[in-house]
CSV table of C-alpha atoms in Angstrom, one decimal:
chain,number,residue,atom,x,y,z
A,1,UNK,CA,79.7,-58.3,-146.6
A,2,UNK,CA,76.5,-58.5,-144.5
A,3,UNK,CA,73.6,-60.8,-145.2
A,4,UNK,CA,70.0,-61.0,-144.0
A,5,UNK,CA,69.7,-63.2,-140.9
A,6,UNK,CA,67.5,-63.8,-137.9
A,7,UNK,CA,70.4,-63.9,-135.4
A,8,UNK,CA,73.3,-62.7,-137.4
A,9,UNK,CA,74.9,-64.7,-140.1
A,10,UNK,CA,76.5,-67.8,-138.5
A,11,UNK,CA,77.2,-70.0,-141.4
A,12,UNK,CA,80.9,-69.2,-141.3
A,13,UNK,CA,81.2,-71.3,-138.2
A,14,UNK,CA,80.3,-74.3,-140.2
A,15,UNK,CA,83.3,-74.2,-142.4
A,16,UNK,CA,85.5,-77.2,-142.7
A,17,UNK,CA,88.8,-77.2,-144.5
A,18,UNK,CA,89.2,-79.5,-147.5
A,19,UNK,CA,92.3,-80.1,-149.6
A,20,UNK,CA,92.2,-78.9,-153.1
A,21,UNK,CA,95.5,-80.4,-154.2
A,22,UNK,CA,93.7,-83.0,-156.3
A,23,UNK,CA,91.6,-80.5,-158.2
A,24,UNK,CA,92.6,-80.1,-161.8
A,25,UNK,CA,93.5,-76.7,-163.2
A,26,UNK,CA,90.1,-76.1,-164.9
A,27,UNK,CA,89.1,-73.4,-162.4
A,28,UNK,CA,90.3,-70.9,-159.9
A,29,UNK,CA,91.4,-72.3,-156.6
A,30,UNK,CA,88.4,-71.4,-154.5
A,31,UNK,CA,88.9,-72.2,-150.8
A,32,UNK,CA,86.7,-73.9,-148.3
A,33,UNK,CA,85.9,-71.6,-145.4
A,34,UNK,CA,86.5,-68.5,-147.5
A,35,UNK,CA,84.7,-68.9,-150.8
A,36,UNK,CA,82.3,-71.6,-149.8
A,37,UNK,CA,81.3,-73.7,-146.8
A,38,UNK,CA,81.5,-77.5,-146.5
A,39,UNK,CA,78.6,-78.8,-144.5
A,40,UNK,CA,79.4,-81.0,-141.5
A,41,UNK,CA,76.7,-83.5,-142.4
A,42,UNK,CA,76.2,-83.5,-146.1
A,43,UNK,CA,73.0,-84.8,-147.6
A,44,UNK,CA,73.1,-88.0,-149.6
A,45,UNK,CA,71.4,-87.4,-153.0
A,46,UNK,CA,70.8,-90.3,-155.4
A,47,UNK,CA,70.6,-90.1,-159.1
A,48,UNK,CA,72.8,-88.7,-161.9
A,49,UNK,CA,71.8,-85.1,-161.6
A,50,UNK,CA,73.5,-82.4,-159.5
A,51,UNK,CA,71.2,-80.3,-157.4
A,52,UNK,CA,71.8,-76.5,-157.0
A,53,UNK,CA,69.3,-74.9,-154.6
A,54,UNK,CA,69.1,-71.1,-153.9
A,55,UNK,CA,67.5,-69.9,-150.7
A,56,UNK,CA,66.3,-66.3,-150.7
A,57,UNK,CA,63.8,-63.8,-149.4
A,58,UNK,CA,62.1,-61.2,-151.6
A,59,UNK,CA,62.8,-58.5,-149.0
A,60,UNK,CA,66.5,-59.2,-148.8
A,61,UNK,CA,68.5,-56.6,-150.8
A,62,UNK,CA,71.5,-59.0,-151.2
A,63,UNK,CA,69.1,-61.6,-152.7
A,64,UNK,CA,67.9,-59.0,-155.1
A,65,UNK,CA,71.5,-58.3,-156.2
A,66,UNK,CA,72.2,-61.9,-156.6
A,67,UNK,CA,69.1,-62.8,-158.5
A,68,UNK,CA,70.1,-61.7,-162.0
A,69,UNK,CA,73.4,-63.5,-161.7
A,70,UNK,CA,71.7,-66.7,-160.8
A,71,UNK,CA,69.0,-66.4,-163.4
A,72,UNK,CA,71.7,-65.8,-166.1
A,73,UNK,CA,73.7,-68.8,-164.8
A,74,UNK,CA,70.5,-71.0,-164.8
A,75,UNK,CA,70.0,-70.3,-168.5
A,76,UNK,CA,73.4,-71.7,-169.4
A,77,UNK,CA,73.8,-74.3,-166.7
A,78,UNK,CA,75.1,-77.8,-167.6
A,79,UNK,CA,72.4,-80.3,-168.6
A,80,UNK,CA,73.1,-82.5,-165.6
A,81,UNK,CA,72.3,-79.7,-163.2
A,82,UNK,CA,68.9,-79.1,-161.7
A,83,UNK,CA,68.4,-75.5,-160.3
A,84,UNK,CA,65.8,-75.0,-157.6
A,85,UNK,CA,64.7,-71.7,-156.1
A,86,UNK,CA,63.6,-72.0,-152.5
A,87,UNK,CA,62.1,-69.0,-150.8
A,88,UNK,CA,63.3,-69.2,-147.2
A,89,UNK,CA,60.6,-69.3,-144.6
A,90,UNK,CA,62.7,-68.8,-141.5
A,91,UNK,CA,60.2,-66.5,-139.8
A,92,UNK,CA,56.6,-65.4,-140.2
A,93,UNK,CA,57.3,-62.5,-142.5
A,94,UNK,CA,59.5,-64.5,-144.8
A,95,UNK,CA,56.9,-67.3,-144.8
A,96,UNK,CA,54.3,-64.9,-146.3
A,97,UNK,CA,56.5,-64.3,-149.3
A,98,UNK,CA,57.3,-68.1,-149.6
A,99,UNK,CA,53.5,-68.8,-149.7
A,100,UNK,CA,53.1,-66.2,-152.4
A,101,UNK,CA,55.9,-67.7,-154.4
A,102,UNK,CA,54.5,-71.2,-154.3
A,103,UNK,CA,50.9,-70.0,-155.0
A,104,UNK,CA,52.2,-68.2,-158.1
A,105,UNK,CA,54.2,-71.3,-159.0
A,106,UNK,CA,51.1,-73.6,-158.8
A,107,UNK,CA,49.2,-71.1,-160.9
A,108,UNK,CA,51.9,-71.1,-163.6
A,109,UNK,CA,52.8,-67.5,-163.2
A,110,UNK,CA,56.2,-67.7,-161.4
A,111,UNK,CA,58.4,-66.9,-164.5
A,112,UNK,CA,56.3,-63.7,-165.1
A,113,UNK,CA,56.2,-62.5,-161.5
A,114,UNK,CA,59.5,-63.5,-159.8
A,115,UNK,CA,61.8,-60.6,-161.0
A,116,UNK,CA,58.8,-58.2,-161.0
A,117,UNK,CA,58.2,-58.8,-157.3
A,118,UNK,CA,61.8,-58.2,-156.5
A,119,UNK,CA,61.6,-54.9,-158.4
A,120,UNK,CA,58.4,-53.9,-156.8
A,121,UNK,CA,59.9,-54.2,-153.4
A,122,UNK,CA,63.4,-52.8,-154.0
A,123,UNK,CA,62.8,-50.3,-156.8
A,124,UNK,CA,59.3,-49.2,-156.1
A,125,UNK,CA,59.6,-49.5,-152.3
A,126,UNK,CA,56.4,-51.4,-151.9
A,127,UNK,CA,55.9,-53.4,-148.7
A,128,UNK,CA,54.6,-56.7,-150.0
A,129,UNK,CA,55.0,-58.8,-146.9
A,130,UNK,CA,51.5,-59.9,-146.0
A,131,UNK,CA,48.8,-61.9,-147.7
A,132,UNK,CA,46.5,-59.0,-148.4
A,133,UNK,CA,49.1,-56.9,-150.1
A,134,UNK,CA,50.6,-59.8,-151.9
A,135,UNK,CA,47.2,-61.0,-153.3
A,136,UNK,CA,46.5,-57.5,-154.6
A,137,UNK,CA,49.9,-57.3,-156.2
A,138,UNK,CA,49.8,-60.7,-157.8
A,139,UNK,CA,46.3,-59.9,-159.1
A,140,UNK,CA,47.8,-56.8,-160.7
A,141,UNK,CA,50.0,-59.1,-162.6
A,142,UNK,CA,47.1,-61.1,-164.0
A,143,UNK,CA,46.6,-63.8,-161.4
A,144,UNK,CA,43.1,-64.6,-160.2
A,145,UNK,CA,43.0,-63.1,-156.7
A,146,UNK,CA,40.4,-65.6,-155.3
A,147,UNK,CA,42.4,-68.5,-156.6
A,148,UNK,CA,45.6,-67.1,-155.2
A,149,UNK,CA,44.1,-66.6,-151.7
A,150,UNK,CA,42.7,-70.1,-151.9
A,151,UNK,CA,46.1,-71.6,-152.7
A,152,UNK,CA,48.0,-69.3,-150.2
A,153,UNK,CA,47.0,-71.4,-147.2
A,154,UNK,CA,46.3,-74.6,-149.1
A,155,UNK,CA,47.8,-78.0,-148.2
A,156,UNK,CA,49.9,-78.0,-151.4
A,157,UNK,CA,51.5,-74.6,-150.5
A,158,UNK,CA,51.9,-75.5,-146.8
A,159,UNK,CA,53.7,-78.7,-147.9
A,160,UNK,CA,56.1,-76.8,-150.1
A,161,UNK,CA,56.8,-74.3,-147.3
A,162,UNK,CA,57.4,-77.1,-144.8
A,163,UNK,CA,59.9,-78.6,-147.2
A,164,UNK,CA,61.7,-75.3,-147.6
A,165,UNK,CA,62.0,-75.0,-143.9
A,166,UNK,CA,63.2,-78.5,-143.5
A,167,UNK,CA,65.8,-77.9,-146.2
A,168,UNK,CA,67.1,-74.7,-144.5
A,169,UNK,CA,67.4,-76.6,-141.2
A,170,UNK,CA,69.2,-79.6,-142.9
A,171,UNK,CA,71.7,-77.2,-144.5
A,172,UNK,CA,72.0,-75.2,-141.3
A,173,UNK,CA,71.1,-72.0,-143.0
A,174,UNK,CA,70.4,-69.0,-140.8
A,175,UNK,CA,70.5,-66.2,-143.4
A,176,UNK,CA,70.1,-65.5,-147.1
A,177,UNK,CA,71.1,-65.6,-149.9
A,178,UNK,CA,72.6,-69.0,-149.6
A,179,UNK,CA,73.2,-71.4,-152.6
A,180,UNK,CA,73.5,-75.0,-151.7
A,181,UNK,CA,75.4,-77.3,-154.1
A,182,UNK,CA,74.3,-80.9,-154.0
A,183,UNK,CA,73.6,-80.9,-150.3
A,184,UNK,CA,77.3,-80.6,-149.6
A,185,UNK,CA,78.4,-77.0,-150.0
A,186,UNK,CA,77.0,-73.5,-149.3
A,187,UNK,CA,78.0,-70.4,-151.2
A,188,UNK,CA,77.3,-66.9,-149.9
A,189,UNK,CA,77.5,-63.7,-151.8
A,190,UNK,CA,75.5,-61.3,-153.9
A,191,UNK,CA,77.6,-60.8,-157.1
A,192,UNK,CA,78.9,-62.6,-160.2
A,193,UNK,CA,81.4,-64.5,-158.1
A,194,UNK,CA,78.7,-66.7,-156.7
A,195,UNK,CA,77.8,-68.6,-159.9
A,196,UNK,CA,81.5,-69.0,-160.6
A,197,UNK,CA,82.0,-70.7,-157.3
A,198,UNK,CA,78.9,-72.8,-157.9
A,199,UNK,CA,80.3,-74.0,-161.3
A,200,UNK,CA,83.5,-74.9,-159.5
A,201,UNK,CA,81.7,-77.0,-156.9
A,202,UNK,CA,79.4,-78.6,-159.6
A,203,UNK,CA,82.6,-79.8,-161.3
A,204,UNK,CA,83.9,-81.0,-158.0
A,205,UNK,CA,80.7,-82.9,-157.3
A,206,UNK,CA,80.7,-84.4,-160.8
A,207,UNK,CA,84.3,-85.7,-160.4
A,208,UNK,CA,83.3,-87.2,-157.0
A,209,UNK,CA,80.3,-88.9,-158.6
A,210,UNK,CA,82.4,-90.4,-161.4
A,211,UNK,CA,84.9,-91.6,-158.8
A,212,UNK,CA,82.0,-93.3,-156.9
A,213,UNK,CA,82.4,-91.0,-153.8
């Protein structure tokens, strides 16, 4: 399976084998290096919640295929899991969509526009990859165009974009879609298997947290 990348998808090279012999029989035996990747330098996350973070780009057809699966999963996720959508900003074109995402989020319109923007690009074949076209499209969805353009290059949006870039670098992400589980694991794919692997890893993280690992 191919994924959208700047220099070809290189995440597979980050895989590290882990033993699953200690895992209980509550899930399928998903394998590190095949079904998910173990990050060489996992992030230390404090607190009792488990963080699941999806990196995507609106122009990516694989992200478009994965989106309904992740949204369905998010509606039924465990209460101790926090799900975050992170528009990847790995190059200038991707950054334009990330800025649009965060501007819509700050305006309180993200739930109404997220899936519609995916559809506009992949069903209606609209090229919404620059500020001018994005501002017109978001305005067609009810957003104030002047306010959108004001927020697009604002400090608040720039800060969110910078954090997305930093996260992608921290997790060594070079392509999308990529779902990061608690700063330790990366899951790739575009179908219903992805949330199943995510659930498996969430349970693994929860067990480690209870064991004080």
